[in-house]
Coordinates of C-alpha atoms in Angstrom, one line a residue:
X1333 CA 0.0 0.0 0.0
X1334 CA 2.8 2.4 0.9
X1335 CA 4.5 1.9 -2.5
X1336 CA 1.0 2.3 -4.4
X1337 CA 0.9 5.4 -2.5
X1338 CA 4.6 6.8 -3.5
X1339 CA 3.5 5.9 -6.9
X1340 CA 0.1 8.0 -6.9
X1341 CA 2.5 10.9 -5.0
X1342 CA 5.1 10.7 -8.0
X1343 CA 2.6 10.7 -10.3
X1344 CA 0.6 13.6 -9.1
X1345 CA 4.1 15.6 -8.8
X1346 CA 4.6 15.0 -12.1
X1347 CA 1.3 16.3 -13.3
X1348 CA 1.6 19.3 -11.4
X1349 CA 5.2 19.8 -13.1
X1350 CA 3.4 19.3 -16.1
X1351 CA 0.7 21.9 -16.0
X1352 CA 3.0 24.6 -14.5
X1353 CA 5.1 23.6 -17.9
X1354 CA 2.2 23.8 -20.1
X1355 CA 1.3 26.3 -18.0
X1356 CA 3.9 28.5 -18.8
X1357 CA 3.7 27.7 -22.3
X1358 CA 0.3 29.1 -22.2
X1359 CA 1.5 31.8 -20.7
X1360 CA 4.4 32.6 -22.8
X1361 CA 2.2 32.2 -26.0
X1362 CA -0.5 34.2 -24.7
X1363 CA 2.7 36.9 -24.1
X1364 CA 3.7 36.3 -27.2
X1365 CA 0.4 36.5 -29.2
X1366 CA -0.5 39.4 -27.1
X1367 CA 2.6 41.0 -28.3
X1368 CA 1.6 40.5 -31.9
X1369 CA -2.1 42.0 -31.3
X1370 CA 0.0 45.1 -30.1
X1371 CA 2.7 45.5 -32.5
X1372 CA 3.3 42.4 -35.3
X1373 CA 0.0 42.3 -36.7
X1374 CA 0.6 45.9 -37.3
X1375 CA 3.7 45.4 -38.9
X1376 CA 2.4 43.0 -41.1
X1377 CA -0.5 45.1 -42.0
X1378 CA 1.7 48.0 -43.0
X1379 CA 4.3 46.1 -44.8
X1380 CA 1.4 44.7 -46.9
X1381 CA 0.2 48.4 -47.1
X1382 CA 3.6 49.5 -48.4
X1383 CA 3.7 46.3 -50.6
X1384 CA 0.9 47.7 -52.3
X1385 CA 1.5 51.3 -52.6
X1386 CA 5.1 50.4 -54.2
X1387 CA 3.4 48.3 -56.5
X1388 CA 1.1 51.2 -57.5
X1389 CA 4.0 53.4 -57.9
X1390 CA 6.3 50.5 -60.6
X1391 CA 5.1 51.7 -63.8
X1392 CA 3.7 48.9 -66.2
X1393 CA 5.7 50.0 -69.4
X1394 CA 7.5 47.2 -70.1
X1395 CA 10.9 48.7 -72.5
X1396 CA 13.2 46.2 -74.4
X1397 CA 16.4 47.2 -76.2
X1398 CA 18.3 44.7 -78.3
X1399 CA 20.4 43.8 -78.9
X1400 CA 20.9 42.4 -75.6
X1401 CA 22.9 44.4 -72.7
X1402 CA 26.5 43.1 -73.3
X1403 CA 26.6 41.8 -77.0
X1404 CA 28.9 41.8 -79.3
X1405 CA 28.9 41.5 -83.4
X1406 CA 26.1 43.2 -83.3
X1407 CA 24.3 44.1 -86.3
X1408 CA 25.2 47.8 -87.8
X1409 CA 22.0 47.2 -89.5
X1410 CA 19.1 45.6 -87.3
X1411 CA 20.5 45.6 -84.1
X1412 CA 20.1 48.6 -81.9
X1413 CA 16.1 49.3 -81.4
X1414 CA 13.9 50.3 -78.5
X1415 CA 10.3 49.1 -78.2
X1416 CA 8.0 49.6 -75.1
X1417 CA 4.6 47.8 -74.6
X1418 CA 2.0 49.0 -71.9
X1419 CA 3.4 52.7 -72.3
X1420 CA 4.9 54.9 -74.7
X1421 CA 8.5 56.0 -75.1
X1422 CA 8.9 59.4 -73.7
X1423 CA 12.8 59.7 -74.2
X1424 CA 15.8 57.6 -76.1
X1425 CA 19.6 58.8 -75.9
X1426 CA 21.9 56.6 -78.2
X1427 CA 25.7 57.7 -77.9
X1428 CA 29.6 55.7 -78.9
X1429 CA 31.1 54.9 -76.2
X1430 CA 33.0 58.2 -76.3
X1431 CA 30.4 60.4 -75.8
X1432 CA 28.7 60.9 -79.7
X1433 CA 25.0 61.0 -80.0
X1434 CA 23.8 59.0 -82.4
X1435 CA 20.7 60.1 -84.1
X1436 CA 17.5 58.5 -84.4
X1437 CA 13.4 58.4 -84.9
X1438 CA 10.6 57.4 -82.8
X1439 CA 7.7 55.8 -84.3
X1440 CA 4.3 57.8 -84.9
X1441 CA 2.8 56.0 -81.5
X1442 CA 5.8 56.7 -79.6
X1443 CA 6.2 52.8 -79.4
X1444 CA 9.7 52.1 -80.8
X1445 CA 12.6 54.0 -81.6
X1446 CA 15.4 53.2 -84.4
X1447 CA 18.6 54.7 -85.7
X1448 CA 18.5 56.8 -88.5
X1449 CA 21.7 55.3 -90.1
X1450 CA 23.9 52.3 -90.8
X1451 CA 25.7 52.3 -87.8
X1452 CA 29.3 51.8 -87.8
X1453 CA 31.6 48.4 -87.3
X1454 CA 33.8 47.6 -84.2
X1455 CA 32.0 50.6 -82.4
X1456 CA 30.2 50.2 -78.5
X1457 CA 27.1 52.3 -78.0
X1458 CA 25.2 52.7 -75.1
X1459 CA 21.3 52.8 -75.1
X1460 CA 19.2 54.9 -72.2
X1461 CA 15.3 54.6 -72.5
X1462 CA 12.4 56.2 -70.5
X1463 CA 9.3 55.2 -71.4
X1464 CA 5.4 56.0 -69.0
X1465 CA 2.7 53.8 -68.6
X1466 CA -0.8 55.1 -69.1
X1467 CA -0.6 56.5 -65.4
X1468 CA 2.5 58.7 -66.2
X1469 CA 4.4 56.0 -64.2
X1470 CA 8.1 56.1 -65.6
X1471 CA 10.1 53.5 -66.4
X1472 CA 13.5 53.3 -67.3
X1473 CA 16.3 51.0 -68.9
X1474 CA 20.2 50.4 -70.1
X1475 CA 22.0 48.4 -72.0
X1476 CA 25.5 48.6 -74.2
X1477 CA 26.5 46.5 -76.9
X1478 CA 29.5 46.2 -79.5
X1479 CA 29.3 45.9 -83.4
X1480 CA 30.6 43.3 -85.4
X1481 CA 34.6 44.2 -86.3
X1482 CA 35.5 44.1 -89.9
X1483 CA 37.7 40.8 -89.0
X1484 CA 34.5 39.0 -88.3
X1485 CA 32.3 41.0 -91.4
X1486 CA 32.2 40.7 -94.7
X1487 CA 31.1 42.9 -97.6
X1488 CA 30.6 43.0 -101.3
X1489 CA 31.5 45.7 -103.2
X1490 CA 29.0 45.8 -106.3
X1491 CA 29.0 47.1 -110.0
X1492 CA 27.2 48.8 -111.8
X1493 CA 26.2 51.3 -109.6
X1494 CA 23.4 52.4 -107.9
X1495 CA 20.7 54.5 -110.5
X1496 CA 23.3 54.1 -113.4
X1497 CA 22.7 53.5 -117.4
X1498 CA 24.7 50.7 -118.6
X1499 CA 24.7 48.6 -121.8
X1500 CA 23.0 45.9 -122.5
X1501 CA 26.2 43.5 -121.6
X1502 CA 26.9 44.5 -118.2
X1503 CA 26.7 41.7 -115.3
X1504 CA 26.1 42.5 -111.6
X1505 CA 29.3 41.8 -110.7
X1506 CA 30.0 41.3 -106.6
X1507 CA 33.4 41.0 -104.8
X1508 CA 33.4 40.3 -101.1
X1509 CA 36.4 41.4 -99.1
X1510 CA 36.6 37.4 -97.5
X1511 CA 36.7 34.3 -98.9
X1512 CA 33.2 32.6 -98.8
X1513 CA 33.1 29.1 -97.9
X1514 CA 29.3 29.3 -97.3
X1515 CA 28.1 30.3 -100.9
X1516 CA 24.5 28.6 -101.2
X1517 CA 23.9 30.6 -97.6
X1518 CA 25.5 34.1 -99.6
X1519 CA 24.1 33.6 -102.9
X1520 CA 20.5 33.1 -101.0
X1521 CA 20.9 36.6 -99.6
X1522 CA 21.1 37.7 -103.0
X1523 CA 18.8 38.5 -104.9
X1524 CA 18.6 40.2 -109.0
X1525 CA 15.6 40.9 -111.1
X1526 CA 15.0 42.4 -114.3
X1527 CA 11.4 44.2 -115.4
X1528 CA 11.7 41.8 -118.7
X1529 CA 11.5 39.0 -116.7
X1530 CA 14.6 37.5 -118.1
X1531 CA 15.5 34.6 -116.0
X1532 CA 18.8 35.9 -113.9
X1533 CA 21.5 33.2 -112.5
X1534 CA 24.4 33.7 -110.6
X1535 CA 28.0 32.3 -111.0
X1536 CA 30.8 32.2 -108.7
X1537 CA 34.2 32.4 -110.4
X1538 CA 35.8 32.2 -106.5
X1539 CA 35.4 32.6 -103.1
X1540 CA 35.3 36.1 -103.3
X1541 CA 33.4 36.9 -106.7
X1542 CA 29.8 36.3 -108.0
X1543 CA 28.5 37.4 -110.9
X1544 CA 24.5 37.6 -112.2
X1545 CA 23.1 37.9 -115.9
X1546 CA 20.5 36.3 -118.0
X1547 CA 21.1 33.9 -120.8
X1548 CA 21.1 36.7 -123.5
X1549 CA 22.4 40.1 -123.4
X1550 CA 19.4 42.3 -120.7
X1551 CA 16.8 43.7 -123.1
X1552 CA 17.5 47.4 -123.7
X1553 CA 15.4 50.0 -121.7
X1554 CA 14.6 47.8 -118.7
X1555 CA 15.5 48.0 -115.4
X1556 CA 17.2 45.4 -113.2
X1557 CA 17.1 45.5 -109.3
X1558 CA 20.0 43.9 -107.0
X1559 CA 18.9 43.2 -103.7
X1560 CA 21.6 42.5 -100.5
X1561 CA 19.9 40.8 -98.2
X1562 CA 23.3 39.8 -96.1
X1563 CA 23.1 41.0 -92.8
X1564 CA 23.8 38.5 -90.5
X1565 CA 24.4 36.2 -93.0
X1566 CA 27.1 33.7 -92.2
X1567 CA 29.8 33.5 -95.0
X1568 CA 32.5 31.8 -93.4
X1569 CA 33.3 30.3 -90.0
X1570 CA 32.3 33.4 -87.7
X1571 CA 32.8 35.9 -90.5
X1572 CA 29.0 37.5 -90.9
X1573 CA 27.6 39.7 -94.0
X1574 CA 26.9 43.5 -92.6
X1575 CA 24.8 44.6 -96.1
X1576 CA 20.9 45.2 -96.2
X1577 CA 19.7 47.9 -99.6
X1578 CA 18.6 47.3 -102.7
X1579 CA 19.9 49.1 -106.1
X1580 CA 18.5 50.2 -109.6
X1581 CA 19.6 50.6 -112.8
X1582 CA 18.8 50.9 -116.1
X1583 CA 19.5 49.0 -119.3
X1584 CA 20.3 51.8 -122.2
X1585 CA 20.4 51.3 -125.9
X1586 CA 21.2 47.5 -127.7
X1587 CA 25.0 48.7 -128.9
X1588 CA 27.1 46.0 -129.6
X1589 CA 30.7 46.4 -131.6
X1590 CA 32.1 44.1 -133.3
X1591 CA 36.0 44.4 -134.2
X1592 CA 37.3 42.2 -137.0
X1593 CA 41.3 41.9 -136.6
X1594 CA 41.4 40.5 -140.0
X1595 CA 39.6 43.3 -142.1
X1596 CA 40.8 46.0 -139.2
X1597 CA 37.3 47.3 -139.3
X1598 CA 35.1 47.8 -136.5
X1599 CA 31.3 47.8 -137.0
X1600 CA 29.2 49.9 -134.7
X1601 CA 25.1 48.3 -134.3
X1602 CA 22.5 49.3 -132.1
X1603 CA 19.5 47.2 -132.3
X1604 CA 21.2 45.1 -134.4
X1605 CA 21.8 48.0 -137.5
X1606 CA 25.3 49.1 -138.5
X1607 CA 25.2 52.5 -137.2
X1608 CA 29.1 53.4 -137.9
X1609 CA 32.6 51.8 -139.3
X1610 CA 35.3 52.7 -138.0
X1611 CA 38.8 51.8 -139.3
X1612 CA 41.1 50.3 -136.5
X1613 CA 44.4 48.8 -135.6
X1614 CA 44.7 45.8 -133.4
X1615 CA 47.2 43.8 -131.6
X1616 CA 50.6 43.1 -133.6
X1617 CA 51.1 39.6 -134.8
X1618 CA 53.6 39.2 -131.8
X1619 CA 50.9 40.7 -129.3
X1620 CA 47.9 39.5 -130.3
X1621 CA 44.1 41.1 -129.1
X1622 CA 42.1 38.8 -126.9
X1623 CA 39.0 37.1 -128.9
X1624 CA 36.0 36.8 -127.7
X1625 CA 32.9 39.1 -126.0
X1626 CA 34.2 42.0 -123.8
X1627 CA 31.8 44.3 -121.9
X1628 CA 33.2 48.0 -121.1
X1629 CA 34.1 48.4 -117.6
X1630 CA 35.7 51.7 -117.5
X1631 CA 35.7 55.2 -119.7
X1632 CA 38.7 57.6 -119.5
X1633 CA 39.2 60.7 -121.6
X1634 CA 42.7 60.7 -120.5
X1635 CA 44.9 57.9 -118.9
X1636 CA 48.6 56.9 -118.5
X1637 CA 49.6 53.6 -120.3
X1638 CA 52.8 52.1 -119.4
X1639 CA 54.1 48.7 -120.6
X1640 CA 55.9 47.9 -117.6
X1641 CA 52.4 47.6 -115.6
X1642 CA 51.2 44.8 -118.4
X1643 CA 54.4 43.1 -118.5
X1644 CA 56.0 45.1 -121.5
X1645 CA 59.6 45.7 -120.5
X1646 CA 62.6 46.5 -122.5
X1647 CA 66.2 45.2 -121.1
X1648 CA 66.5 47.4 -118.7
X1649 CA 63.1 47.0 -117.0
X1650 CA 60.8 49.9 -118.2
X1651 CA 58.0 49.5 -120.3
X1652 CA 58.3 49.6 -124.0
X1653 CA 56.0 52.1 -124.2
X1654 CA 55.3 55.3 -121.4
X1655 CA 52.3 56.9 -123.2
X1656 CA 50.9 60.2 -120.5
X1657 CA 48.0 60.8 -122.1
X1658 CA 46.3 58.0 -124.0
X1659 CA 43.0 59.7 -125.2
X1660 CA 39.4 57.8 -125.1
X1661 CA 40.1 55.0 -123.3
X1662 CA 37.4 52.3 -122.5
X1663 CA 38.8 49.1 -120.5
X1664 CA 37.8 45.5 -121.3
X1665 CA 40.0 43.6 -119.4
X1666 CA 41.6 43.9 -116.2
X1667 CA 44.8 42.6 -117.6
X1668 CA 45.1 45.7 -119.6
X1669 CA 42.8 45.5 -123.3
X1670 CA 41.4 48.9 -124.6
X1671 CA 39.6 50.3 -126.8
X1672 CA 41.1 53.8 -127.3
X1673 CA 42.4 56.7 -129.4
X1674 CA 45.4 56.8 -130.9
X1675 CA 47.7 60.1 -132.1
X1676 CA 50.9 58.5 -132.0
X1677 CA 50.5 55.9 -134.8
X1678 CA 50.9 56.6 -138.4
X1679 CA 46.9 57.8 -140.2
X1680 CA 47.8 55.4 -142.9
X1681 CA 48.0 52.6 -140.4
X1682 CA 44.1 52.6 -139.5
X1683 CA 42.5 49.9 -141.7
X1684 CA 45.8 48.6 -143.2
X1685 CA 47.8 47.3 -140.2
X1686 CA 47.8 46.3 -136.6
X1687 CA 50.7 47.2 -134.4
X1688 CA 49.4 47.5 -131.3
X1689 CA 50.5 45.3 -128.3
X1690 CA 46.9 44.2 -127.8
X1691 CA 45.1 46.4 -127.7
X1692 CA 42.6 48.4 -130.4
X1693 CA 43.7 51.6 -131.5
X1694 CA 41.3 54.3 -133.2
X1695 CA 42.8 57.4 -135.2
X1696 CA 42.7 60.5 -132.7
X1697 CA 44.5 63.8 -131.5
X1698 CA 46.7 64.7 -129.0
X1699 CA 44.1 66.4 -126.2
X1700 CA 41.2 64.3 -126.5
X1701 CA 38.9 67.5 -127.9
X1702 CA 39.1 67.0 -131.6
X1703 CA 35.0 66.2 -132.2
X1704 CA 36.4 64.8 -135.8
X1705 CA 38.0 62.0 -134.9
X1706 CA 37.2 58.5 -134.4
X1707 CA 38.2 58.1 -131.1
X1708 CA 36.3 61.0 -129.7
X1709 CA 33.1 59.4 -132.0
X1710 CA 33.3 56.1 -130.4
X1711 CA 33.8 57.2 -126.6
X1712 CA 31.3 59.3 -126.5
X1713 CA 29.0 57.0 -128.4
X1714 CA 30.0 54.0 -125.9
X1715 CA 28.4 53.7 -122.2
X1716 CA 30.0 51.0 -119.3
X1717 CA 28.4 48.4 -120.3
X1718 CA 28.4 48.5 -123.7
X1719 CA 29.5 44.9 -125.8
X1720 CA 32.5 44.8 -127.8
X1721 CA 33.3 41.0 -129.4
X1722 CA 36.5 40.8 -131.4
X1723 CA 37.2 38.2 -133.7
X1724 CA 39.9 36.8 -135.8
X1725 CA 42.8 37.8 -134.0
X1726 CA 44.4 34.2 -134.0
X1727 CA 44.8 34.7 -130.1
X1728 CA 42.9 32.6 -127.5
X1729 CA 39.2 33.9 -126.0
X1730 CA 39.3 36.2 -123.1
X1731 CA 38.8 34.2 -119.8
X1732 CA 35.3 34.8 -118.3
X1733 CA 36.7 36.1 -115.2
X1734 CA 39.2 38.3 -116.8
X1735 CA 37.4 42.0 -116.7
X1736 CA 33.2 41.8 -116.8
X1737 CA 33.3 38.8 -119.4
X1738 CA 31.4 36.1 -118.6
X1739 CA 29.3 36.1 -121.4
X1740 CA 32.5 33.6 -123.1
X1741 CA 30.4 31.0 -121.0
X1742 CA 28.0 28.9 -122.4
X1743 CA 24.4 29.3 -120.4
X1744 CA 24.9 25.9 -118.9
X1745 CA 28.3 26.1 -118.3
X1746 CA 27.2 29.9 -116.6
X1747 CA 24.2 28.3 -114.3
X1748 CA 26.8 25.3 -113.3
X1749 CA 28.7 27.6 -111.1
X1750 CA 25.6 29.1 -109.1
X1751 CA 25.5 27.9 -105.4
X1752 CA 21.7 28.1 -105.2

């Protein structure tokens, strides 16, 4: 019984040690949750307060720049623009990195904003844009970016130009300053149309050069349209295309020349009518003239012409001929064939003889003014473009590649070197 009785007492002292604990924990959370009737429930209902009054006061215009905040080989054509939704733009600063503004336009609804120019290659600019929600709320936001550096760029630099009147012969011709390796992705980005309709192929005589023309000569008066649509485009490993426009030009006149080595005449037609014959002088038998179908690349009232740059040397290393002021010029090659006047030679030798060193003389005067001469005819009857074909010479056809030529190619041999 005594034991039973310890046992109730030890029992009973426990439960008492247990309320007071429990006790206390009432009483310390009772503390504690009187605490947060006085001051944390307060807290919690003015942090939610101030919650909600700073979200009132973010503005909902949401601006994006790209490129992105850090980039590099950036686009100088696409790249830098500022658009904002849920607001409208209310102020854009572009500058270089050195401090230059950089102008620009905002749309009509104040939505985007753009560059008014290309911008330039291996440059950083920085972007700042403001832009305020529909509650005047303003929001802001930077970013800084590099272009792509002419190492990893290319470009193509075109003929004929831009709103130019060629003949009826001349190619787009297009020589990018790297090698291509990706041509079906360049040629793509390329495109050339004529208002005839004339189907248009290209042909790439290397990595760095592509040429576009139909299978005949372009029909005269038309118009033909390049299109570069090469920005971004990858040409080589890391080495992107920079260009985005579009160029005119027009197709003048149908003249095509024709120079006969054997008679040493040369026959003027336009639209396929003799319009002139003109007595000429070609290439010596020891230096013959090219054959073949040339297109005019270049005119020149005036130019130097010195053997030595052509590979005509005397003994002692300078050309065989020095010549200061070669009048009426008009390139055909870029290995050195003219057409041009001549005051040096013999008259008697025009029609009779041909002495040149390759390339085809017409009678003229010293000065390049005398209106009565056949040289002054012809270059001022004779636009970049225009088609000379040379025959009987007895010397090999001009290479296709050799000056604006590629009309030496067969159609199908021309549309076998397209990428597309």
């Amino acid at each position: 019984m005594e034991k039973r009785v310890m046992t109730v007492s030890k029992r009973r002292r426990g439960l008492t040690v247990a309320s007071a604990l429990l006790g206390g924990v009432l009483v310390l959370s009772a503390c504690s949750s009187g605490d947060n009737d006085a001051s944390g429930s307060s807290n919690d209902t003015s942090q939610a307060k101030a919650d909600e009054a700073a979200a009132k006061k973010t503005s909902e215009a949401d601006i994006k720049i790209t490129p992105k905040d850090g980039s590099d080989n950036a686009s100088i054509n696409n790249s830098a623009a500022v658009t904002v939704s849920k607001g409208t733009l209310t102020d854009v600063s572009m500058t270089t990195a050195d401090g230059a503004e950089v102008a620009g336009a905002l749309s009509a609804d104040k939505t985007s904003w753009k560059p008014s120019a290309q911008l330039e290659r291996s440059t950083t600019y920085k972007l700042a844009a403001e832009a305020k929600d529909s509650d005047g709320r303003v929001a802001h936001e930077n970013a800084s970016f590099t272009t792509v550096s002419p190492t990893n760029s290319f470009i193509g630099n075109f003929t004929p130009e831009d709103g130019s009147t060629v003949g009826v012969g001349m190619p787009v011709s297009i020589n990018f300053d790297k090698a291509i390796t990706n041509k079906s992705a360049v040629q793509k980005g390329i495109t050339v149309s004529s208002s005839s309709g004339q189907e248009v192929v290209g042909h790439w005589f290397n990595a760095n050069r592509i040429d576009f023309r139909p299978d005949d000569y372009w029909t005269e008066n038309s118009t033909v349209t390049l299109k570069l649509a090469l920005d971004g485009v990858e040409g080589a490993d890391g080495v992107y295309g920079v260009q985005q426009k579009a160029v005119t030009f027009k197709i003048g006149r149908n003249q095509v020349t024709y120079v006969d080595a054997k008679t040493k005449q040369m026959k003027v037609t336009q639209d396929g009518k003799t319009v002139k014959t003109i007595p000429i002088s070609a290439g010596s038998p020891e230096n013959k003239t090219y054959e073949g179908i040339m297109v005019m690349s270049e005119k020149f009232k005036e130019t130097r012409m010195n053997g030595a740059t052509v590979g005509f040397t005397d003994d002692d290393g300078k050309g065989e001929y020095d010549i200061k002021d070669v009048p009426h010029a008009i390139r055909l090659t870029n290995s050195g064939t003219f057409v041009h006047g001549n005051y040096w030679g013999a008259k008697s030798i025009f029609g009779s003889v041909n002495t040149s060193h390759g390339c085809v003389g017409l009678s003229d005067t010293k000065g390049a003014n005398d209106k009565g001469t056949a040289g002054y005819w012809f270059y001022n009857n004779s636009i970049v473009g225009d088609v000379v074909i040379v025959q009987n010479t007895g010397d090999k056809t001009v290479s296709p590649d050799n000056g604006l030529n590629g009309w030496n190619l067969s159609w199908a041999d021309w549309k076998a070197g397209s990428a597309a």
